[in-house]
Coordinates of C-alpha atoms and ligand atoms in Angstrom, one line a residue:
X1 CA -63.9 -12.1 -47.6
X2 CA -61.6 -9.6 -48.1
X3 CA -59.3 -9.0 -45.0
X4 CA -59.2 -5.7 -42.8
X5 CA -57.2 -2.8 -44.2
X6 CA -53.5 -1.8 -43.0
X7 CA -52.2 1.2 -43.0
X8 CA -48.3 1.4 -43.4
X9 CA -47.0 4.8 -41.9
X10 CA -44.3 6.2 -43.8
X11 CA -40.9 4.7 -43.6
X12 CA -38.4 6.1 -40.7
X13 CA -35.6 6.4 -43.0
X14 CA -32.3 5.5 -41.2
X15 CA -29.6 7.0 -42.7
X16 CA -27.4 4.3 -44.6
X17 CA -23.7 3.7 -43.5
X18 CA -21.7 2.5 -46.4
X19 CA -20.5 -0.7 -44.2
X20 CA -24.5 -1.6 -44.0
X21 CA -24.7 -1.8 -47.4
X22 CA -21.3 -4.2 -47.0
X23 CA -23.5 -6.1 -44.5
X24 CA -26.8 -6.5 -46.0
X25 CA -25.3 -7.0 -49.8
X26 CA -22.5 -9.5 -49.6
X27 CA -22.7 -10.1 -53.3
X28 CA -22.4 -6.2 -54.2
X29 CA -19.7 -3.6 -52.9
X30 CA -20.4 0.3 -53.0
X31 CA -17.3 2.1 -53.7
X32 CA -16.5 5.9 -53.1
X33 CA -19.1 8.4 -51.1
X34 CA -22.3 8.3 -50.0
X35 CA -24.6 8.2 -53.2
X36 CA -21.9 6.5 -55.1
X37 CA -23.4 3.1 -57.4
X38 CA -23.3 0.2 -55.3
X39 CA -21.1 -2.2 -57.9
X40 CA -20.7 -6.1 -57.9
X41 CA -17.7 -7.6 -56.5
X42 CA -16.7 -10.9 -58.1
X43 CA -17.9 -14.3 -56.0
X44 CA -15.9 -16.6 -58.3
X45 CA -13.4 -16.6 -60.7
X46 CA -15.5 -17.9 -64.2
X47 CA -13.4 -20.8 -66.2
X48 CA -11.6 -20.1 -69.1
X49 CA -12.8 -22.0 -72.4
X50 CA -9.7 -20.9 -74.4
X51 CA -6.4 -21.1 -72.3
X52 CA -4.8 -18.0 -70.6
X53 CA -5.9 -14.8 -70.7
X54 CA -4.5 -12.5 -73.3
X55 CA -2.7 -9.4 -72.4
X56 CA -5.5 -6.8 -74.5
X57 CA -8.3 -9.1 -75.6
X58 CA -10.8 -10.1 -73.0
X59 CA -10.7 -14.3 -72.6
X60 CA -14.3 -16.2 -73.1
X61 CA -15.2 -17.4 -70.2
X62 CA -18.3 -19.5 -69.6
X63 CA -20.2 -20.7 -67.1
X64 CA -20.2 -24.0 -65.2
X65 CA -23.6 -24.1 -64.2
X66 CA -26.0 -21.8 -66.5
X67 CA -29.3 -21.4 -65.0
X68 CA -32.3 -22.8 -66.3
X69 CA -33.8 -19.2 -67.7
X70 CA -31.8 -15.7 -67.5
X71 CA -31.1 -14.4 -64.3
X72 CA -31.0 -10.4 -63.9
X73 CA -29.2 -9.2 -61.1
X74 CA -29.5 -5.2 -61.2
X75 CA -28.1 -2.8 -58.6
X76 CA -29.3 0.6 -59.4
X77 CA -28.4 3.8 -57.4
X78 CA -31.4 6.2 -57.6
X79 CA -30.3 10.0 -58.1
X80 CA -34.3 10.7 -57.7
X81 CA -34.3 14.5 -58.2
X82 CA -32.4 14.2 -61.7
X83 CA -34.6 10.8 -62.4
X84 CA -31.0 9.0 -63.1
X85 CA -30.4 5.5 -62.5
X86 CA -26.8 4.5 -62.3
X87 CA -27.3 0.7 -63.2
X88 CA -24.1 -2.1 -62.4
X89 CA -26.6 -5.4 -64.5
X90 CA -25.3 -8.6 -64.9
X91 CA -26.8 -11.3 -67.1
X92 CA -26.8 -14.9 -66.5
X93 CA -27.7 -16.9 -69.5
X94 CA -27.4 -20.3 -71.7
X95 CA -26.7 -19.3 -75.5
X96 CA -30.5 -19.8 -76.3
X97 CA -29.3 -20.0 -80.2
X98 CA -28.6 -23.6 -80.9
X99 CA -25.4 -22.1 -82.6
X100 CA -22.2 -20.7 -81.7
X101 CA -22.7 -17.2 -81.7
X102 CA -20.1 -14.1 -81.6
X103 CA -22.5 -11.7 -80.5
X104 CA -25.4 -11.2 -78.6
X105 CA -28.2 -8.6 -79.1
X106 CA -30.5 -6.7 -76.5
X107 CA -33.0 -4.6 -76.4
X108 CA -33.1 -1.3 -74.7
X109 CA -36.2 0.0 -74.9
X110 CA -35.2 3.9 -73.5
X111 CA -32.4 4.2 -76.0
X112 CA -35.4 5.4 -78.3
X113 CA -34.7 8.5 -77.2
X114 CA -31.4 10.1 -77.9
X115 CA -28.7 10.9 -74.9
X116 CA -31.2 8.8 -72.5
X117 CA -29.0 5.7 -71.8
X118 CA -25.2 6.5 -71.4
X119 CA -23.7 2.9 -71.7
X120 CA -20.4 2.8 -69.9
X121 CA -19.3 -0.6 -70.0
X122 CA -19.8 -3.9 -71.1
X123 CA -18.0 -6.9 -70.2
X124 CA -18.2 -10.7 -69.2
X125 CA -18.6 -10.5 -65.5
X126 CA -15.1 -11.1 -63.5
X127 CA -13.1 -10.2 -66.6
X128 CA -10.3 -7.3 -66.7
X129 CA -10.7 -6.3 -70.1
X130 CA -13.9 -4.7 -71.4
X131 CA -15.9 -6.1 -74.5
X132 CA -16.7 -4.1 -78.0
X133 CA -20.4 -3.0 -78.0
X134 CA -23.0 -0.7 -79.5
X135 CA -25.9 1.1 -79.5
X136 CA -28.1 1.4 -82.3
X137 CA -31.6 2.8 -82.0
X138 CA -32.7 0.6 -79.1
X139 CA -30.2 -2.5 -79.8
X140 CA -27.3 -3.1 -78.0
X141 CA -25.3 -5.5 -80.1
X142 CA -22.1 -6.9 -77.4
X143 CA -18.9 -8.9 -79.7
X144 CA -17.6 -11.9 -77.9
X145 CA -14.0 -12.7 -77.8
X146 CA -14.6 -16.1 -79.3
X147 CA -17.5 -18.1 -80.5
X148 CA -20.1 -18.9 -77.9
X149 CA -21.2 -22.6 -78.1
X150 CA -24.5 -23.6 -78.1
X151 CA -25.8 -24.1 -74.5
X152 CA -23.0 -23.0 -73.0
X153 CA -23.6 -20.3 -69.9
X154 CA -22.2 -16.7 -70.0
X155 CA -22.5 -14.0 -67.4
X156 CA -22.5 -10.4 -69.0
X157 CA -21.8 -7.0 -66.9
X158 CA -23.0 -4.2 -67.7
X159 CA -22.4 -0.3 -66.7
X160 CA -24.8 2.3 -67.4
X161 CA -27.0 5.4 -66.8
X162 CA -30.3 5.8 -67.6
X163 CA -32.4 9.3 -67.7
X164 CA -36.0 8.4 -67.5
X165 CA -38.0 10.8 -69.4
X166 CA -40.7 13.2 -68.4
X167 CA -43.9 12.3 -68.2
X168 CA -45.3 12.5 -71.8
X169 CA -48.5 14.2 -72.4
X170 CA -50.6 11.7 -74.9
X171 CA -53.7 10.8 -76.0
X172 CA -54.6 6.9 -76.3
X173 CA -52.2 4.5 -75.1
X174 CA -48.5 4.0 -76.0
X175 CA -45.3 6.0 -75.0
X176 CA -42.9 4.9 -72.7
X177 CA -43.7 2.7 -69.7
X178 CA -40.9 4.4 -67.7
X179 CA -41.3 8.2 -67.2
X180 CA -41.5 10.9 -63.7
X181 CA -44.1 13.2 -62.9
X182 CA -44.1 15.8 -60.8
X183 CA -44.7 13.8 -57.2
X184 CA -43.2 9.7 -58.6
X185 CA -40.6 7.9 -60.9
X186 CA -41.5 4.7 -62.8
X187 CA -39.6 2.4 -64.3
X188 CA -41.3 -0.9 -66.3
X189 CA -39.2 -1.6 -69.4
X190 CA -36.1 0.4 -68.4
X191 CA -32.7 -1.4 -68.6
X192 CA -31.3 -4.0 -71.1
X193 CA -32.9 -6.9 -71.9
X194 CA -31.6 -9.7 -73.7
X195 CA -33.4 -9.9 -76.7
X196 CA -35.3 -13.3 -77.8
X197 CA -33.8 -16.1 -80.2
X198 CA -36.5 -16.6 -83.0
X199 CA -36.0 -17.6 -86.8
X200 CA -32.6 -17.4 -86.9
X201 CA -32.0 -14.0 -85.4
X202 CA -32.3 -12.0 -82.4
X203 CA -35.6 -10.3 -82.1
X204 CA -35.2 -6.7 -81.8
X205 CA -38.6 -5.0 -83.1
X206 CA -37.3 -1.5 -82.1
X207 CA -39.7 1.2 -81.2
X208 CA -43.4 2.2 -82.0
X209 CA -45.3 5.0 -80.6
X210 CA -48.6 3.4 -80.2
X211 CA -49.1 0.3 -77.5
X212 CA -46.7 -2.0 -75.6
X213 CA -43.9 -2.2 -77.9
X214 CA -42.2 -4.8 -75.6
X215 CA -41.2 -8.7 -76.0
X216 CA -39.7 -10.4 -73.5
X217 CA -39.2 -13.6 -72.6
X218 CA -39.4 -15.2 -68.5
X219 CA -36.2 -14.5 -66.2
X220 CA -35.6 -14.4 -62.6
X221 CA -34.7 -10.6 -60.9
X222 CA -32.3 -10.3 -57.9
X223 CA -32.6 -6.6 -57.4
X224 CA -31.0 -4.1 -55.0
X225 CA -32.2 -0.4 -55.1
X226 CA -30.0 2.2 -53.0
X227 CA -32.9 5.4 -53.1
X228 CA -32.1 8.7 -51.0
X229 CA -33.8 9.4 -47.9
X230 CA -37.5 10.0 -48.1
X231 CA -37.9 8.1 -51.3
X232 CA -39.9 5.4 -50.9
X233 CA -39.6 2.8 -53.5
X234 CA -42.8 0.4 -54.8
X235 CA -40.8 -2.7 -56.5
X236 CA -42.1 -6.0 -57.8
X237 CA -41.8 -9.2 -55.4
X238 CA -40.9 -10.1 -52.3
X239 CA -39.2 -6.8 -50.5
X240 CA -36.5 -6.3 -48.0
X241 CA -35.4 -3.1 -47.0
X242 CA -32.3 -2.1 -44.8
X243 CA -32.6 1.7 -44.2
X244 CA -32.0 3.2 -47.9
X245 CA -31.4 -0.2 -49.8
X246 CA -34.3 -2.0 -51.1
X247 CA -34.0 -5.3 -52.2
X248 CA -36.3 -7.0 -54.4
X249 CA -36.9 -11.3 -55.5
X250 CA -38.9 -11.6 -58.2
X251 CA -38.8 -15.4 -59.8
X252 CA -39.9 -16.5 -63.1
X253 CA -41.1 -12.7 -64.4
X254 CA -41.3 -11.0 -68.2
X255 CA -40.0 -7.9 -66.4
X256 CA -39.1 -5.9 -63.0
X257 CA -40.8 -2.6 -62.8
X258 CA -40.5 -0.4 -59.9
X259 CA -42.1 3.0 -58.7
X260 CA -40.5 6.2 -56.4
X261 CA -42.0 8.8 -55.0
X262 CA -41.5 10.9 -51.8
X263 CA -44.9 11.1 -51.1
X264 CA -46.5 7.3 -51.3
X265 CA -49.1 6.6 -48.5
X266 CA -49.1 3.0 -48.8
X267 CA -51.9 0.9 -47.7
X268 CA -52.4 -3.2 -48.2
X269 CA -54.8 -5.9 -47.4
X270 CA -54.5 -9.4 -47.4
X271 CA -56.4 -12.2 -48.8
X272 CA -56.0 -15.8 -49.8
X273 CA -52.1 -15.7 -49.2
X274 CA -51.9 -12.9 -51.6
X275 CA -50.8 -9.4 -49.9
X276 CA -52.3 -6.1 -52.1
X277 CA -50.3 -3.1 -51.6
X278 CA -51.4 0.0 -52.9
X279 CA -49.0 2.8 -52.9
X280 CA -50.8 6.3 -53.9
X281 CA -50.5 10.0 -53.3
X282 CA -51.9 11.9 -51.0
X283 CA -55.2 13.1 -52.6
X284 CA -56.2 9.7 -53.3
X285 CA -55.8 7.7 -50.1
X286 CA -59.3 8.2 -49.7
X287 CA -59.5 5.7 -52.5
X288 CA -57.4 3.0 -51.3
X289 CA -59.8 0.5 -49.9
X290 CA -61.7 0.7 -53.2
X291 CA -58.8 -0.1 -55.1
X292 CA -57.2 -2.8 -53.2
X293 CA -60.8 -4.8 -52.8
X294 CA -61.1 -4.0 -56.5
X295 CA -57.5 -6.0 -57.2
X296 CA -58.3 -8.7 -54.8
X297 CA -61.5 -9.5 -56.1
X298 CA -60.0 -9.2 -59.5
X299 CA -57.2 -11.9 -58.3
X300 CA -60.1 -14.5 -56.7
X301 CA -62.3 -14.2 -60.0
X302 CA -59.7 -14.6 -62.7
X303 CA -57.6 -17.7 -60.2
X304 CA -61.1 -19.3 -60.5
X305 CA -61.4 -19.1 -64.3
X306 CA -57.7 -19.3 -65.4
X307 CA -55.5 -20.7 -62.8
X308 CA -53.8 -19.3 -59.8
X309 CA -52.4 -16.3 -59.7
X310 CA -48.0 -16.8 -59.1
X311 CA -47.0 -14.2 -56.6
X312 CA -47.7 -13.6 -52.7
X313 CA -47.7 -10.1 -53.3
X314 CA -49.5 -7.6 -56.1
X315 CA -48.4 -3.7 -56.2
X316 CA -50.8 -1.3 -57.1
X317 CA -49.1 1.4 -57.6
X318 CA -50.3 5.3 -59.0
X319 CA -48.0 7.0 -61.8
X320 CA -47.7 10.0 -63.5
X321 CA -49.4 9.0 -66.6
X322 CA -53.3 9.2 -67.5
X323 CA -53.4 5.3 -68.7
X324 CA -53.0 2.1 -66.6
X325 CA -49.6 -0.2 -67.1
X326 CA -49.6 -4.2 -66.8
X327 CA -45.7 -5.2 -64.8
X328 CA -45.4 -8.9 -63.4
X329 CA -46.2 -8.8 -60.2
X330 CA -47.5 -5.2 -60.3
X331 CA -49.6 -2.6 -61.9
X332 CA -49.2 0.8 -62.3
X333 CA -52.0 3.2 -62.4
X334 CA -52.3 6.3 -63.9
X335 CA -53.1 9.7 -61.4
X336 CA -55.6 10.9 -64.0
X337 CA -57.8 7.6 -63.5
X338 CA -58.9 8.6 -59.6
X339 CA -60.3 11.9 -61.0
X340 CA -63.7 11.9 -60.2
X341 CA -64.0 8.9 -58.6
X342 CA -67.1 9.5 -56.2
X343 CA -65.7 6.7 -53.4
X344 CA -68.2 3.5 -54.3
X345 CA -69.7 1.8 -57.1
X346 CA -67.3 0.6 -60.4
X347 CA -69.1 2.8 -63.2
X348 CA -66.0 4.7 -63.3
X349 CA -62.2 4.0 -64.8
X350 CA -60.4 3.5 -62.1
X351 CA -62.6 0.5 -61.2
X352 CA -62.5 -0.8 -64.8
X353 CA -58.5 -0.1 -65.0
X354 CA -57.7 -2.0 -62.1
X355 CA -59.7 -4.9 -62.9
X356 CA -58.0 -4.9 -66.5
X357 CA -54.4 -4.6 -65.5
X358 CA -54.8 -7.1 -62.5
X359 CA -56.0 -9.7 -65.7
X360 CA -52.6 -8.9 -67.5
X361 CA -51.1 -10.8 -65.0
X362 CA -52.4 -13.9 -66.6
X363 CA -52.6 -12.5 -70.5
X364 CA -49.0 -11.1 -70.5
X365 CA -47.4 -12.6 -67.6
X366 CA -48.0 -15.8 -66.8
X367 CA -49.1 -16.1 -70.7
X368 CA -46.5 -14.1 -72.5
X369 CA -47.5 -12.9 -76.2
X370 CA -45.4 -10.8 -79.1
X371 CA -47.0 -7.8 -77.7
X372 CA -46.0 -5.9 -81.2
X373 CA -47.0 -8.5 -83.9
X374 CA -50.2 -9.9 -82.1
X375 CA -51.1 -7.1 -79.2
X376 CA -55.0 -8.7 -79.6
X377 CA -54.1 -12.2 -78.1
X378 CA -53.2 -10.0 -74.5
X379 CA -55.4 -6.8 -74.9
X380 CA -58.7 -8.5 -76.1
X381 CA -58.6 -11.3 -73.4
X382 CA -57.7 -8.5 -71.0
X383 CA -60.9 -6.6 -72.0
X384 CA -62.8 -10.2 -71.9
X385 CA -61.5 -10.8 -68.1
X386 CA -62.6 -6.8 -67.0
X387 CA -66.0 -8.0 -68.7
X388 CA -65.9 -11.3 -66.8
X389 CA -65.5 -8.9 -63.4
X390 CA -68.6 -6.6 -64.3
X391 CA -70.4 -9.5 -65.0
X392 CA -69.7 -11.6 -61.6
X393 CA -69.6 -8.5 -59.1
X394 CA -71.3 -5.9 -60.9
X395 CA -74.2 -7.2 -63.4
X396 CA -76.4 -4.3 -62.9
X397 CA -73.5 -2.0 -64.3
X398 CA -72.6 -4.2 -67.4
X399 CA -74.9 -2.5 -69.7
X400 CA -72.5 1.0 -68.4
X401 CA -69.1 -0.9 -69.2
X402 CA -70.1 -1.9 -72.2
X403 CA -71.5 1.5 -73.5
X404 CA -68.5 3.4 -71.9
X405 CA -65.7 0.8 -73.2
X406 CA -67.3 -0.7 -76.5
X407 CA -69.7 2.1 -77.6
X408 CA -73.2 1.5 -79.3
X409 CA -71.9 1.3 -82.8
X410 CA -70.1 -1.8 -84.2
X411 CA -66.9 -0.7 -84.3
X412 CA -64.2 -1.7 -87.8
X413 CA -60.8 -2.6 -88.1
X414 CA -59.1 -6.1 -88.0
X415 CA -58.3 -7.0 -84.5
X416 CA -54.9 -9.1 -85.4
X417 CA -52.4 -6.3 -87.3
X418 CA -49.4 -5.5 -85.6
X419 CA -48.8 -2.5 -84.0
X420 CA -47.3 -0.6 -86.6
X421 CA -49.8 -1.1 -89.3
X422 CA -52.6 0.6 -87.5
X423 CA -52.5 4.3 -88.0
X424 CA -53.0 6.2 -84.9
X425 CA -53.9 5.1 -81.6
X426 CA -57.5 5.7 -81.8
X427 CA -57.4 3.2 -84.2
X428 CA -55.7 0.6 -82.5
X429 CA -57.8 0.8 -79.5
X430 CA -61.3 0.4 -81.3
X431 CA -59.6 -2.6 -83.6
X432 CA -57.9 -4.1 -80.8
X433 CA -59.9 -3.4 -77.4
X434 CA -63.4 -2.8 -78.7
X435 CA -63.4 -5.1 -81.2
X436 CA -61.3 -7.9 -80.2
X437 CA -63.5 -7.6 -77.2
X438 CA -66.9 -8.8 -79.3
X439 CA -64.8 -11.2 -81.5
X440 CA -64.3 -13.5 -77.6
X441 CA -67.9 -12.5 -77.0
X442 CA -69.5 -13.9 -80.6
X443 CA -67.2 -17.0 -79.8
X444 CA -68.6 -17.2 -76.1
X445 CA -72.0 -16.5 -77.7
X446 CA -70.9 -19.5 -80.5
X447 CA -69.3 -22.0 -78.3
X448 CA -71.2 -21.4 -75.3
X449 CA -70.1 -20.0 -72.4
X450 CA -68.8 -23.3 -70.2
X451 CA -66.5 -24.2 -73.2
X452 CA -65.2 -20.9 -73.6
X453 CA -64.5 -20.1 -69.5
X454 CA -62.7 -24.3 -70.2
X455 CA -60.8 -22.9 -73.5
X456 CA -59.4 -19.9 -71.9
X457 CA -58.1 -22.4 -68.5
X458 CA -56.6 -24.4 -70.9
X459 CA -55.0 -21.9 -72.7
X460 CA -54.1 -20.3 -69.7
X461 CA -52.1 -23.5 -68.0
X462 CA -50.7 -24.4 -71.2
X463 CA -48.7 -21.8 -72.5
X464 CA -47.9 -20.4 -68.9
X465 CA -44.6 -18.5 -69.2
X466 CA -44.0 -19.5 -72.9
X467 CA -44.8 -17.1 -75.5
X468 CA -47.9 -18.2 -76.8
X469 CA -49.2 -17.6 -80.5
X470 CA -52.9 -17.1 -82.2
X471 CA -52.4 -20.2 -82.7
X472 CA -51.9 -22.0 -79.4
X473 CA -55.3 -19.9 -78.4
X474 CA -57.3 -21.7 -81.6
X475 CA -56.0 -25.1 -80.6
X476 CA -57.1 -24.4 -76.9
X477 CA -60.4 -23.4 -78.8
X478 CA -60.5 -26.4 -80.6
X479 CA -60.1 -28.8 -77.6
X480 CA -63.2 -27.6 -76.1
X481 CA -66.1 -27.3 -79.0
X482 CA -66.0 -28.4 -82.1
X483 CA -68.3 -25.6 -83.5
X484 CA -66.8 -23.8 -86.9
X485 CA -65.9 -20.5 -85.8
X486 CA -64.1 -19.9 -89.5
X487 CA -67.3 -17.2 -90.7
X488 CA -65.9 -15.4 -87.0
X489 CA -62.4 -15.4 -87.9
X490 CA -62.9 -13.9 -91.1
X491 CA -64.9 -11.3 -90.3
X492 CA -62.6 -10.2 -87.7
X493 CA -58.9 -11.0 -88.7
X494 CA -56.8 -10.0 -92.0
X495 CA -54.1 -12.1 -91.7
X496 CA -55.1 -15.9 -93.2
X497 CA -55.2 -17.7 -90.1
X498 CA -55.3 -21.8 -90.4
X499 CA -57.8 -22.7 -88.2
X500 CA -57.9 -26.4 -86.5
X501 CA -59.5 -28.6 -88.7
X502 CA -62.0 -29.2 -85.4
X503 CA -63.4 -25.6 -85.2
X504 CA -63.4 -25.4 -89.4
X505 CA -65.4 -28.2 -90.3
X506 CA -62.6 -29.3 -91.8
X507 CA -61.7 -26.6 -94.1
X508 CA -59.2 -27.1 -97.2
X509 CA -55.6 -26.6 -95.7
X510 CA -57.1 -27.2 -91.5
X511 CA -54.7 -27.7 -89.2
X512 CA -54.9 -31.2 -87.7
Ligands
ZN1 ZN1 -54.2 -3.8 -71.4

């Protein structure tokens, strides 16, 4: 059973003395007067690869012990009532290329807009001398001193400051994940993000206006937020707070989102080692046991079918926009989804929502996808998992969902183009969520349903934080029935997919 409902009063907001910051930081110094970016002070000297320093030209210098996966650490001064964020980011990473590389790429997903991100600096992290970079579009492209070599550890620094936009008005879904609204701020995708190693090249898809145009791969966040007083700030993973710094942990993540608002009432339960927070405005406290319940149910249903869920804490947090965002470790919910919500019952969005983006902790977290070549393998299941929570709590109401989100008519479209190929959002959605919803319920209906709920576990623990392809999910398929499922694939998908010879009847060209 759920556990009882707390309510967290809002914050007493203790002014923040610049030496507390010194106290509660020790890896981070804030320079200059109140409001002023807290900044990184150097721990220890990096080694030099390549003899002494030159006088002009910044030395190489690597690391001596690279960690395992990226780690972010990002201190970010919040000017909230000009929605800035002065960012100090450092990057420690292992040359992921195999090769010896003289520059490194990133994404910056905000830079799609011009003027947004004004990047200062760049430079390896202890060094005097900063490091030639640029921005193009949403790439920042940073040129090494010297050759990289392959596996070797580097720790990048990084200056910048970062408008986030206005809230967009749009139909569908897409737009940026980061944007302010008249009463909070949220950031998902919002600073730079080292972009992945695949084929040879850096992967840096660059901007579309229609879904998640994000990849990224899993890193580790260390993250200190100074916010003025009366902000209160909703961050991803396990939270400290001294006065005006909040401090965020957030291990093996795709991303580090964060929410601020002056006027979150924030509410949590807890259940099954899991603490639900739910941070929302005023209007819609009255909705906050709903919502949490809603999450935590969510988490016990899809744990059961796919695997536990990572974190000890899930933020649910309400943003500007009118659709609902997947973050690791956190939701965000759009203030447009509570309208109308009559208090009970789930035959309305913000039931549905919530149970969707809570599964998008498993299909886009834990199992990470290339949201902008194959947004089906995370969208579709997501749908499947909010159908898989009608139809354990709700039964009576699954003829509703499936009317409301699927419609009566068969809906067209091939469910596995990438984002840019379908025309318009409306497009995308009945191709990708309606359809790709009955292409996992004709395969249920195929394989029967114990083989499926056994495919999707499988798939689920294997490719946990890799980037999984269609692929990986037909041989997951395959090691649970051996029914041909090829008439189903080609009624539903464009591209030529080589099925496993088990699920194909051993078609011409089968994978074995
Ligand atoms: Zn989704």
């Amino acid at each position: 059973m759920p556990g009882r409902i707390v309510g967290r009063c809002c914050p007493l907001f203790a002014s923040v003395l610049f030496t507390l910051v010194l106290l509660v930081a020790p890896a981070c110094t804030r320079t200059g007067a109140s409001g002023a970016p807290i900044q990184f002070r150097p721990t220890a000297a990096p080694r030099a690869e390549q003899g002494p320093a030159q006088l002009v030209a910044p030395a190489l210098t690597v690391l001596d012990q690279p960690p395992d996966r990226p780690l972010y650490t990002l201190n970010v001064t919040l000017d909230y009532d000009n929605g800035a964020l002065h960012t100090q980011e450092k990057i420690e990473f292992r040359n992921p290329t195999g090769l010896a590389i003289s520059e490194i790429k990133f994404n910056v997903p905000p830079a799609r807009r011009a003027g947004a991100i004004d990047v200062r600096d760049a430079r390896i992290f202890g060094q005097a001398q900063p490091l030639a970079f640029e921005v193009t579009s949403t790439v920042l492209s940073v040129k090494l001193p010297a050759p990289l070599p392959a596996g070797a550890g580097i720790a990048l620094a990084f200056d910048y400051v970062l408008k986030i936009p206005l809230q967009e008005v749009i139909t569908g879904i897409g737009g940026d994940d980061s944007s302010r609204g008249p009463h909070s701020l949220t950031a998902g995708h919002w600073y730079i993000l080292i972009a992945p190693w695949e084929n040879g090249d850096w992967y840096t898809p660059g901007y579309t206006p229609i879904g998640d145009n994000y990849v990224s791969e899993v890193a580790d966040y260390e993250v200190n937020i100074l916010a003025p007083e009366g902000i209160i700030i909703a961050g991803a993973g396990e939270e400290s707070r001294e006065g005006r710094l909040w401090r965020y942990s957030l291990p093996m993540a795709r991303v580090f989102a964060f929410g601020a608002s002056p006027v979150y009432q924030i509410d949590q339960i807890e259940q099954d080692g899991v603490t639900y927070i739910h941070y929302t405005y005023p209007e819609h406290r009255k909705f906050t046991e709903a919502v949490l319940y809603t999450a935590a149910r969510a988490v016990a249903l899809y744990s059961e079918l796919y695997g536990p869920y990572p974190y000890r804490t899930l933020r649910i947090v309400e943003t500007g926009r009118s659709q609902g965002q997947e973050y690791s470790g956190m939701i965000g919910i759009g203030t447009t989804l509570y309208d109308g919500y009559p208090g009970r019952g789930a035959r309305h969005d913000l039931i549905a929502t919530t149970a969707h983006e809570v599964a998008h902790q498993w299909w886009f977290h834990l199992v990470g996808n290339d949201q902008i070549r194959s947004p089906w393998l995370d969208e579709s299941l997501a749908r499947m998992s909010e159908l898989q929570f009608y139809e354990r709590h709700y039964p009576r109401d699954v003829d509703w969902w499936h009317q409301r989100y699927i419609g009566a008519s068969r809906p067209r479209g091939s469910i596995d183009l990438p984002l840019s190929a379908y025309p318009d959002g409306r497009a995308y959605i009945i191709a990708v969520y309606q359809r790709g919803l009955l292409f996992l319920t004709d395969t249920r209906r195929r394989i029967g349903a114990q083989a499926f709920d056994a495919a999707l576990r499988d798939y689920s623990q294997t490719m946990a934080y890799k980037m999984a392809t269609p692929n990986n999910f037909f041989d997951a398929l395959a090691r649970h029935t051996t029914e041909d499922l090829t008439d189903l694939v080609n009624g539903y998908f464009a591209s030529a997919i080589a099925l496993p010879c088990r699920i194909s009847d051993n078609a011409i060209g089968c994978r074995r």
